XYZ file of C-alpha atoms in Angstrom:
560
model
C 7.665 3.883 -50.248
C 7.780 6.296 -53.218
C 8.830 3.466 -55.545
C 5.790 1.428 -54.477
C 3.521 4.479 -54.749
C 4.666 5.172 -58.331
C 3.849 1.557 -59.241
C 0.433 1.404 -57.526
C -1.031 4.944 -57.568
C -1.843 7.486 -60.263
C 0.498 10.454 -60.817
C -1.688 13.039 -59.010
C -1.823 10.963 -55.802
C 1.938 10.299 -55.967
C 2.601 14.060 -56.244
C 0.355 14.738 -53.224
C 2.141 11.996 -51.232
C 5.621 13.392 -51.988
C 4.444 16.920 -51.161
C 2.947 15.695 -47.878
C 6.158 13.926 -46.837
C 8.101 17.112 -47.649
C 5.753 19.178 -45.438
C 6.113 16.698 -42.545
C 9.902 16.979 -42.866
C 9.781 20.784 -42.775
C 7.370 20.803 -39.814
C 9.436 18.501 -37.599
C 12.734 20.135 -38.623
C 11.267 23.439 -37.378
C 9.883 21.955 -34.128
C 13.106 20.082 -33.318
C 15.221 23.238 -33.509
C 18.071 20.987 -34.652
C 21.271 22.983 -35.089
C 24.931 22.540 -34.232
C 27.836 24.584 -32.936
C 31.576 24.326 -33.591
C 31.928 22.437 -30.305
C 29.622 19.677 -31.620
C 32.342 18.720 -34.119
C 34.151 16.321 -31.784
C 37.891 15.767 -32.233
C 39.907 12.588 -31.625
C 41.894 13.030 -28.413
C 44.979 11.238 -29.830
C 45.024 13.208 -33.103
C 48.557 14.520 -32.473
C 49.859 10.943 -32.085
C 48.235 9.861 -35.373
C 49.772 12.870 -37.190
C 53.160 12.130 -35.616
C 52.887 8.521 -36.847
C 52.319 9.880 -40.352
C 55.344 12.175 -40.025
C 57.526 9.192 -39.019
C 56.343 7.130 -42.013
C 57.013 10.088 -44.340
C 60.525 10.339 -42.853
C 61.157 6.607 -43.485
C 60.029 6.947 -47.125
C 62.382 9.937 -47.538
C 65.288 7.925 -46.035
C 64.622 5.031 -48.450
C 64.742 7.511 -51.331
C 68.010 9.062 -50.088
C 69.482 5.551 -49.793
C 68.598 4.904 -53.456
C 66.090 2.129 -52.668
C 63.195 3.866 -54.456
C 62.862 6.390 -57.298
C 61.602 9.957 -56.843
C 58.269 9.060 -58.489
C 57.853 6.059 -56.145
C 58.709 8.294 -53.157
C 56.039 10.782 -54.233
C 53.365 8.104 -54.757
C 54.148 6.346 -51.458
C 54.044 9.652 -49.540
C 50.694 10.676 -51.037
C 49.159 7.219 -50.433
C 50.460 7.142 -46.848
C 48.914 10.540 -46.022
C 45.614 9.555 -47.663
C 45.517 6.382 -45.523
C 46.410 8.422 -42.408
C 43.597 10.909 -43.120
C 41.071 8.065 -43.568
C 42.248 6.362 -40.364
C 41.978 9.619 -38.389
C 38.546 10.345 -39.879
C 37.256 6.920 -38.777
C 38.646 7.369 -35.249
C 37.140 10.873 -35.099
C 33.741 9.504 -36.168
C 33.810 7.084 -33.209
C 34.063 10.126 -30.879
C 30.603 11.347 -31.987
C 27.819 10.150 -29.677
C 24.502 8.861 -31.083
C 22.789 12.102 -29.904
C 25.375 14.442 -31.433
C 23.529 16.912 -33.733
C 26.170 16.573 -36.479
C 25.947 12.763 -36.372
C 22.134 12.929 -36.402
C 22.201 15.089 -39.554
C 24.620 12.687 -41.300
C 22.740 9.539 -40.207
C 19.449 10.878 -41.592
C 21.119 11.381 -44.976
C 19.740 14.898 -45.250
C 21.514 17.501 -47.347
C 24.915 16.949 -48.924
C 26.807 16.363 -45.673
C 28.588 12.987 -45.440
C 31.216 11.313 -43.262
C 33.793 12.783 -45.663
C 32.709 16.248 -44.475
C 33.636 15.251 -40.899
C 37.159 14.478 -42.118
C 37.571 18.148 -43.049
C 35.665 19.593 -40.076
C 37.161 17.563 -37.216
C 40.014 15.307 -38.417
C 42.491 16.551 -41.060
C 41.841 17.890 -44.561
C 44.514 15.609 -45.996
C 45.985 15.686 -49.495
C 44.926 18.567 -51.758
C 44.945 18.922 -55.530
C 46.477 21.737 -57.557
C 44.645 23.584 -60.376
C 45.800 20.955 -62.911
C 44.278 18.142 -60.855
C 47.635 16.795 -59.593
C 47.936 15.757 -55.946
C 50.144 17.913 -53.710
C 52.282 15.678 -51.489
C 52.272 18.146 -48.577
C 49.073 17.354 -46.619
C 46.861 19.826 -44.771
C 47.141 18.443 -41.227
C 44.714 20.925 -39.680
C 40.913 20.938 -39.820
C 38.242 23.631 -39.907
C 37.441 23.380 -36.194
C 40.966 24.221 -35.025
C 41.715 26.319 -38.128
C 44.460 26.161 -40.746
C 47.826 27.862 -40.445
C 48.798 30.309 -43.190
C 50.856 27.720 -45.113
C 48.014 25.156 -45.089
C 45.559 27.854 -46.137
C 47.643 28.861 -49.174
C 48.243 25.251 -50.337
C 44.580 24.223 -49.928
C 42.997 27.341 -51.441
C 44.291 26.434 -54.924
C 42.278 23.212 -54.911
C 39.192 25.041 -53.665
C 39.495 27.562 -56.493
C 39.796 24.665 -58.953
C 36.495 23.283 -57.624
C 34.693 26.578 -58.205
C 36.106 27.175 -61.693
C 35.395 23.548 -62.653
C 31.775 24.027 -61.634
C 31.435 27.155 -63.769
C 33.141 25.697 -66.843
C 31.889 22.127 -66.749
C 28.267 23.053 -65.990
C 28.213 24.855 -69.340
C 29.625 21.700 -70.985
C 26.939 19.490 -69.430
C 24.199 21.949 -70.422
C 25.511 21.987 -73.989
C 25.519 18.165 -74.008
C 21.821 18.145 -73.045
C 21.053 20.663 -75.799
C 22.840 18.542 -78.426
C 21.058 15.383 -77.291
C 17.648 17.110 -77.487
C 18.448 18.432 -80.974
C 19.320 14.939 -82.173
C 16.352 13.127 -80.623
C 13.389 15.565 -80.449
C 11.673 13.781 -83.354
C 11.957 10.359 -81.639
C 8.265 10.118 -80.729
C 6.127 6.974 -80.301
C 4.137 6.860 -83.558
C 2.651 3.321 -83.851
C 1.735 0.275 -81.755
C 4.000 -2.247 -83.508
C 6.487 -1.919 -86.371
C 6.360 -5.688 -86.949
C 10.128 -6.258 -86.835
C 11.513 -9.747 -86.228
C 14.871 -8.341 -85.070
C 15.872 -8.117 -81.408
C 18.817 -7.510 -79.086
C 20.185 -10.138 -76.714
C 20.890 -9.107 -73.120
C 23.291 -11.499 -71.407
C 24.623 -12.109 -67.901
C 27.998 -13.000 -69.430
C 28.999 -9.540 -70.710
C 30.779 -6.732 -68.803
C 27.490 -5.415 -67.391
C 25.988 -8.792 -66.422
C 25.655 -7.711 -62.777
C 22.701 -5.461 -63.628
C 21.069 -8.028 -65.962
C 17.750 -7.774 -64.074
C 17.529 -3.977 -64.496
C 18.482 -4.142 -68.170
C 15.664 -6.541 -69.150
C 13.043 -4.728 -67.035
C 10.407 -2.547 -68.810
C 10.903 -4.196 -72.228
C 8.804 -6.487 -74.427
C 10.216 -10.003 -74.850
C 11.036 -10.906 -78.475
C 10.914 -14.650 -77.713
C 9.320 -16.598 -74.891
C 11.488 -17.117 -71.805
C 11.299 -20.580 -70.202
C 12.720 -21.543 -66.787
C 15.473 -24.181 -67.293
C 14.490 -25.957 -64.054
C 10.677 -25.930 -63.940
C 10.112 -25.477 -67.735
C 7.514 -22.860 -66.810
C 7.033 -20.039 -69.333
C 8.102 -16.936 -67.372
C 7.126 -14.497 -70.132
C 5.696 -15.089 -73.601
C 6.873 -13.547 -76.876
C 5.461 -10.028 -77.205
C 4.715 -9.731 -73.472
C 6.034 -7.051 -71.104
C 8.883 -7.985 -68.730
C 7.793 -6.332 -65.477
C 9.981 -5.787 -62.415
C 8.613 -8.986 -60.823
C 9.143 -11.081 -63.981
C 12.687 -9.668 -64.393
C 13.501 -10.728 -60.806
C 12.081 -14.217 -61.495
C 14.134 -14.548 -64.713
C 17.334 -13.500 -62.904
C 16.607 -15.927 -60.035
C 15.942 -18.863 -62.412
C 19.529 -18.800 -63.715
C 18.693 -17.853 -67.315
C 21.847 -16.508 -68.996
C 20.343 -14.414 -71.806
C 17.047 -12.903 -72.919
C 16.006 -11.670 -76.386
C 14.107 -8.370 -76.155
C 12.673 -5.718 -78.476
C 14.785 -2.550 -78.581
C 14.745 0.976 -80.062
C 17.931 -0.073 -81.927
C 16.019 -2.644 -84.005
C 12.748 -0.716 -84.526
C 11.720 -0.613 -88.216
C 9.762 2.652 -87.941
C 11.008 5.168 -90.514
C 9.995 8.116 -88.331
C 9.960 7.791 -84.540
C 9.486 4.490 -82.696
C 6.778 1.931 -81.947
C 5.343 0.968 -78.547
C 6.588 -2.658 -78.738
C 10.218 -1.708 -79.414
C 10.256 0.940 -76.667
C 8.312 -0.858 -73.914
C 7.413 0.830 -70.649
C 7.565 4.613 -70.412
C 10.032 5.143 -67.573
C 8.474 8.541 -66.855
C 5.033 7.128 -65.976
C 5.941 3.460 -65.247
C 3.244 2.298 -67.668
C 3.353 1.048 -71.259
C 4.287 3.887 -73.630
C 1.460 5.413 -75.666
C 1.416 6.997 -79.118
C 2.638 10.582 -78.750
C 5.159 9.970 -75.938
C 8.241 12.170 -76.683
C 10.733 9.450 -75.716
C 13.641 11.234 -77.446
C 13.448 14.343 -75.254
C 12.934 12.108 -72.185
C 16.113 10.195 -73.114
C 18.110 13.406 -73.715
C 17.140 14.858 -70.331
C 17.684 11.529 -68.525
C 21.281 11.455 -69.826
C 22.060 15.184 -69.744
C 20.764 16.043 -66.267
C 22.974 13.519 -64.383
C 25.856 14.932 -66.460
C 25.101 18.342 -64.930
C 25.082 16.781 -61.459
C 28.434 15.115 -62.128
C 29.981 18.521 -62.709
C 28.321 20.106 -59.682
C 29.569 17.415 -57.333
C 33.213 18.523 -57.638
C 32.794 21.493 -55.321
C 31.456 19.427 -52.406
C 34.938 17.965 -51.868
C 36.438 21.480 -51.849
C 39.514 20.473 -53.810
C 40.448 17.651 -51.428
C 41.945 14.732 -53.358
C 39.712 11.839 -54.262
C 37.912 10.826 -57.437
C 37.152 13.974 -59.444
C 33.806 13.051 -60.980
C 34.100 15.618 -63.785
C 36.807 13.507 -65.420
C 34.076 11.322 -66.889
C 32.290 14.152 -68.714
C 34.931 14.808 -71.422
C 34.916 11.067 -72.221
C 31.088 11.056 -72.475
C 31.308 14.017 -74.879
C 34.055 12.265 -76.882
C 31.830 9.193 -77.296
C 28.665 11.124 -78.198
C 30.655 13.062 -80.817
C 32.249 9.812 -82.133
C 35.728 11.382 -81.928
C 38.887 9.345 -82.240
C 40.283 8.719 -78.707
C 43.710 10.130 -77.801
C 44.971 6.599 -77.080
C 43.538 4.372 -79.846
C 43.574 0.644 -79.099
C 43.902 -1.492 -82.259
C 41.215 -4.101 -82.977
C 41.769 -7.321 -84.910
C 40.545 -7.281 -88.509
C 40.460 -11.108 -88.648
C 39.609 -14.071 -86.406
C 42.524 -16.366 -85.595
C 45.459 -17.270 -83.349
C 47.562 -14.602 -81.631
C 51.356 -14.543 -81.706
C 53.194 -11.887 -79.665
C 56.849 -10.922 -80.304
C 58.485 -8.211 -78.172
C 60.639 -5.856 -80.273
C 62.580 -2.650 -79.528
C 59.733 -0.589 -80.997
C 56.940 -2.377 -79.107
C 54.926 -5.606 -79.076
C 54.357 -7.065 -82.552
C 50.974 -8.828 -82.405
C 50.236 -11.145 -85.336
C 46.759 -12.639 -85.826
C 46.714 -15.609 -88.221
C 43.361 -17.004 -89.449
C 43.102 -20.811 -89.211
C 44.246 -22.352 -92.514
C 44.801 -18.934 -94.153
C 48.361 -17.879 -93.287
C 48.500 -15.406 -96.179
C 45.630 -13.396 -94.633
C 47.423 -12.740 -91.341
C 47.410 -9.219 -89.893
C 50.218 -7.551 -87.917
C 49.860 -4.784 -85.319
C 52.786 -2.946 -83.674
C 51.628 -1.862 -80.224
C 53.788 0.488 -78.053
C 55.227 -1.116 -74.903
C 53.438 1.540 -72.807
C 50.044 0.088 -73.861
C 49.247 -3.105 -71.852
C 47.981 -5.948 -74.055
C 44.494 -7.441 -73.635
C 45.353 -10.686 -75.476
C 47.846 -13.476 -74.740
C 50.268 -15.421 -76.905
C 48.541 -18.455 -78.449
C 45.036 -17.169 -77.690
C 42.243 -17.670 -80.253
C 40.348 -14.417 -80.805
C 37.328 -13.292 -82.824
C 37.227 -10.501 -85.396
C 36.924 -7.071 -83.749
C 38.702 -8.124 -80.512
C 40.440 -5.222 -78.751
C 44.173 -6.022 -78.622
C 45.385 -3.454 -76.056
C 44.161 -1.130 -73.315
C 42.762 2.159 -74.634
C 39.786 3.559 -76.505
C 38.413 1.916 -79.637
C 37.917 4.014 -82.782
C 34.143 3.580 -83.273
C 34.341 4.241 -87.028
C 36.943 1.464 -87.365
C 34.752 -0.892 -85.303
C 31.771 -0.064 -87.550
C 33.837 -0.948 -90.632
C 35.197 -4.215 -89.197
C 32.330 -5.629 -87.102
C 29.250 -3.818 -88.362
C 26.598 -1.453 -87.048
C 25.205 -3.516 -84.149
C 28.646 -4.116 -82.572
C 29.522 -0.413 -82.845
C 26.184 0.549 -81.252
C 26.673 -1.909 -78.366
C 30.234 -0.655 -77.754
C 29.066 2.973 -77.701
C 26.244 2.261 -75.219
C 28.464 0.068 -73.001
C 31.274 2.649 -72.821
C 28.978 5.585 -71.961
C 27.059 3.497 -69.411
C 30.312 2.406 -67.712
C 31.166 6.086 -67.062
C 27.785 6.856 -65.480
C 27.690 3.565 -63.544
C 31.193 4.199 -62.132
C 29.715 7.325 -60.478
C 26.739 5.365 -59.093
C 24.297 6.848 -61.631
C 21.891 4.245 -63.002
C 20.236 5.175 -66.322
C 18.184 2.612 -68.254
C 19.822 1.356 -71.464
C 16.697 2.353 -73.416
C 17.534 6.056 -73.116
C 20.987 5.493 -74.638
C 19.495 3.220 -77.314
C 17.109 6.001 -78.434
C 20.002 8.500 -78.790
C 22.384 6.013 -80.463
C 19.592 4.966 -82.870
C 19.299 8.609 -83.998
C 23.099 8.900 -84.348
C 23.044 5.804 -86.606
C 20.074 7.013 -88.665
C 22.241 8.218 -91.571
C 23.903 6.696 -94.656
C 26.467 7.856 -97.238
C 25.387 7.277 -100.845
C 27.878 5.036 -102.719
C 26.183 4.479 -106.085
C 23.115 6.273 -107.417
C 21.382 3.511 -109.344
C 18.457 5.158 -111.134
C 17.630 7.491 -108.225
C 18.121 11.265 -108.176
C 20.384 11.039 -105.092
C 23.943 12.444 -105.175
C 26.978 10.173 -104.647
C 28.844 11.031 -101.427
C 25.833 12.790 -99.877
C 24.954 12.022 -96.244
C 21.178 11.600 -95.903
C 18.770 10.059 -93.401
C 18.016 6.356 -93.683
C 14.304 7.185 -94.113
C 14.951 9.392 -97.178
C 17.281 6.737 -98.646
C 14.717 3.933 -98.203
C 11.858 6.028 -99.656
C 13.942 6.952 -102.730
C 14.820 3.283 -103.306
C 11.229 2.076 -102.828
C 9.990 4.586 -105.413
C 12.619 3.467 -107.977
C 12.057 -0.272 -107.352
C 8.295 0.263 -107.880
C 9.139 1.732 -111.319
C 11.418 -1.230 -112.126
C 14.642 0.798 -111.784
C 17.954 0.070 -110.063
C 18.137 1.174 -106.392
C 20.989 3.194 -104.883
C 23.529 1.645 -102.500
C 24.877 3.249 -99.328
C 27.201 2.765 -96.343
C 26.006 2.900 -92.718
C 27.344 5.836 -90.689
C 27.508 6.770 -87.012
C 27.457 10.563 -86.737
C 28.335 12.559 -83.623
C 25.438 14.480 -82.064
C 26.464 17.806 -83.683
C 26.706 16.344 -87.211
C 23.529 14.294 -86.712
C 21.581 17.404 -85.618
C 22.808 19.320 -88.693
C 22.058 16.459 -91.140
C 18.441 16.047 -90.011
C 15.724 16.136 -92.697
C 14.231 19.217 -91.015
C 16.088 22.359 -92.146
C 14.154 24.417 -89.558
C 15.484 22.208 -86.738
C 19.054 22.248 -88.116
C 19.034 26.056 -88.574
C 17.843 26.595 -84.996
C 20.752 24.481 -83.670
C 23.903 26.092 -85.130
C 25.555 27.149 -88.439
C 22.264 28.921 -89.223
C 23.493 30.820 -92.310
C 24.989 27.796 -94.076
C 21.983 25.574 -93.203
C 19.498 28.126 -94.610
C 21.644 28.744 -97.719
C 21.875 24.997 -98.351
C 18.108 24.536 -97.824
C 17.287 27.406 -100.212
C 19.623 26.262 -103.016
C 18.287 22.692 -102.847
C 14.651 23.749 -102.486
C 14.241 21.611 -99.352
C 10.780 20.979 -97.894
C 10.301 20.616 -94.120
C 7.561 18.081 -93.383
C 7.327 19.200 -89.712
C 7.917 15.727 -88.281
C 9.744 16.669 -85.054
C 8.948 18.916 -82.096
C 11.353 21.837 -82.721
C 10.184 22.716 -86.211
C 6.551 22.773 -85.036
C 7.400 25.053 -82.092
C 9.328 27.421 -84.411
C 6.323 28.045 -86.675
C 3.796 28.119 -83.829
C 2.072 24.771 -84.409
C 1.128 22.285 -81.709
C 3.868 19.691 -81.127
C 3.088 16.190 -82.516
C 2.764 14.515 -79.125
C -0.969 13.763 -79.014
C -2.330 10.376 -80.083
C -3.872 11.971 -83.184
C -0.997 14.194 -84.383
C 1.772 11.673 -83.608
C 0.362 8.801 -85.683
C 2.607 7.816 -88.582
C -0.321 8.031 -91.049
C -0.516 11.780 -90.363
C 3.104 12.483 -91.378
């Protein structure tokens, strides 16, 4: 209902509708007097038999270990898995004991609050396997539940996991908040500044890649770079330069089209900010973006806020073993900071045929280009790292050879900027999507565009730039254009992908950089170089008390 309202009504009417539904909910919750007592948490009558069955299985596993049939690690894993399965089985049987009119079941069935069927497992079945403060599973299960109470031993073993949940919330919430702050600092000057940048570049979204299942969502709210024609009816589903709406996206997905070329923030040619055509629909208002829309801050908050929720969600399981959703946050931070992963997976520097030889030191993977045996590359991969290629397989340059994280800087050097950008977006999205959090690719594209907005000067040409300096792409292009106009030799540079902290500190605005961190060194550097702040972004305007450049008049590129 709300989704349809957002599409069909103006914002004020949508707000009134949501507020009205909220008031109806409060009114009927009050009238119903819905509440529950301890006795409403029904218990499975044969619980003791289920627990006894678990005890017998644990005894059998122990006997197999004593007989030398399994290792200690296998015994531990089998015991933990068995008790987890027992807890799930008991929880399901307990759930069947709840009648349709049971107040607890009514609350869960309505989906209100944070109570789920997993909560029933702890209230009425058995708490199950706990985790210790380091996140390791404790093989002694808590067989009691909160209705019948825990004995002193169960209380002591389970309280450690509960404390971990609370400390995680306190520590990780700060991490997620800091992530949001860094993202805002990087992207606050990503504002819609023109209707069309005129680029002929585009990105291709395919059903064949790792994220092909959500193909329809990924093409939605974008402008098509080329016309899309149905392979069966030959009907033009969307023309070049036209918006792909939700309905058109569904039609494209249904027609069996494998890939669509779309405009993207990654390919926008605007020197400052973005254009309407490359951004597409504003996901905040569900209408085409307008000049002045602060899409950078929108992107930062869209990515950062779910990160905060990821951290909060730990405490709802109270330290009971399951998937600890905070594990994804350090990896998100690692990717946004472009750090080298702890376990680096090698990538092939050439295209060719794979040959794998197992040695004492690991798997020796040799990639030989067709017809160029002298150019072959060898990679020694530890036996502990499973391979992602097979003997005799033909692979392309940049192919990941083993399981692990790819060094983004290495990927940039071998396969180029676009491949590195796509890898970065895909990896971060996979973390959010694994937790059921759907964020549109456009938000990540805006942030990654800003992270890739810098170059390192290689040769000066006739410019006044300094070799080895890291500057924004806009400053580099303007310096070269000025020299070319005078008939001089332009500078050359290498593309960089900077982490959010470095990107925020290397921004053209010294006011914005100084307000982020390293204030003394930023101000000293700005003073010695005689830097001028052109007040392009939002932060620098707020600092000096000017209106932010988010109106149609102030945001226009001609006014910068």
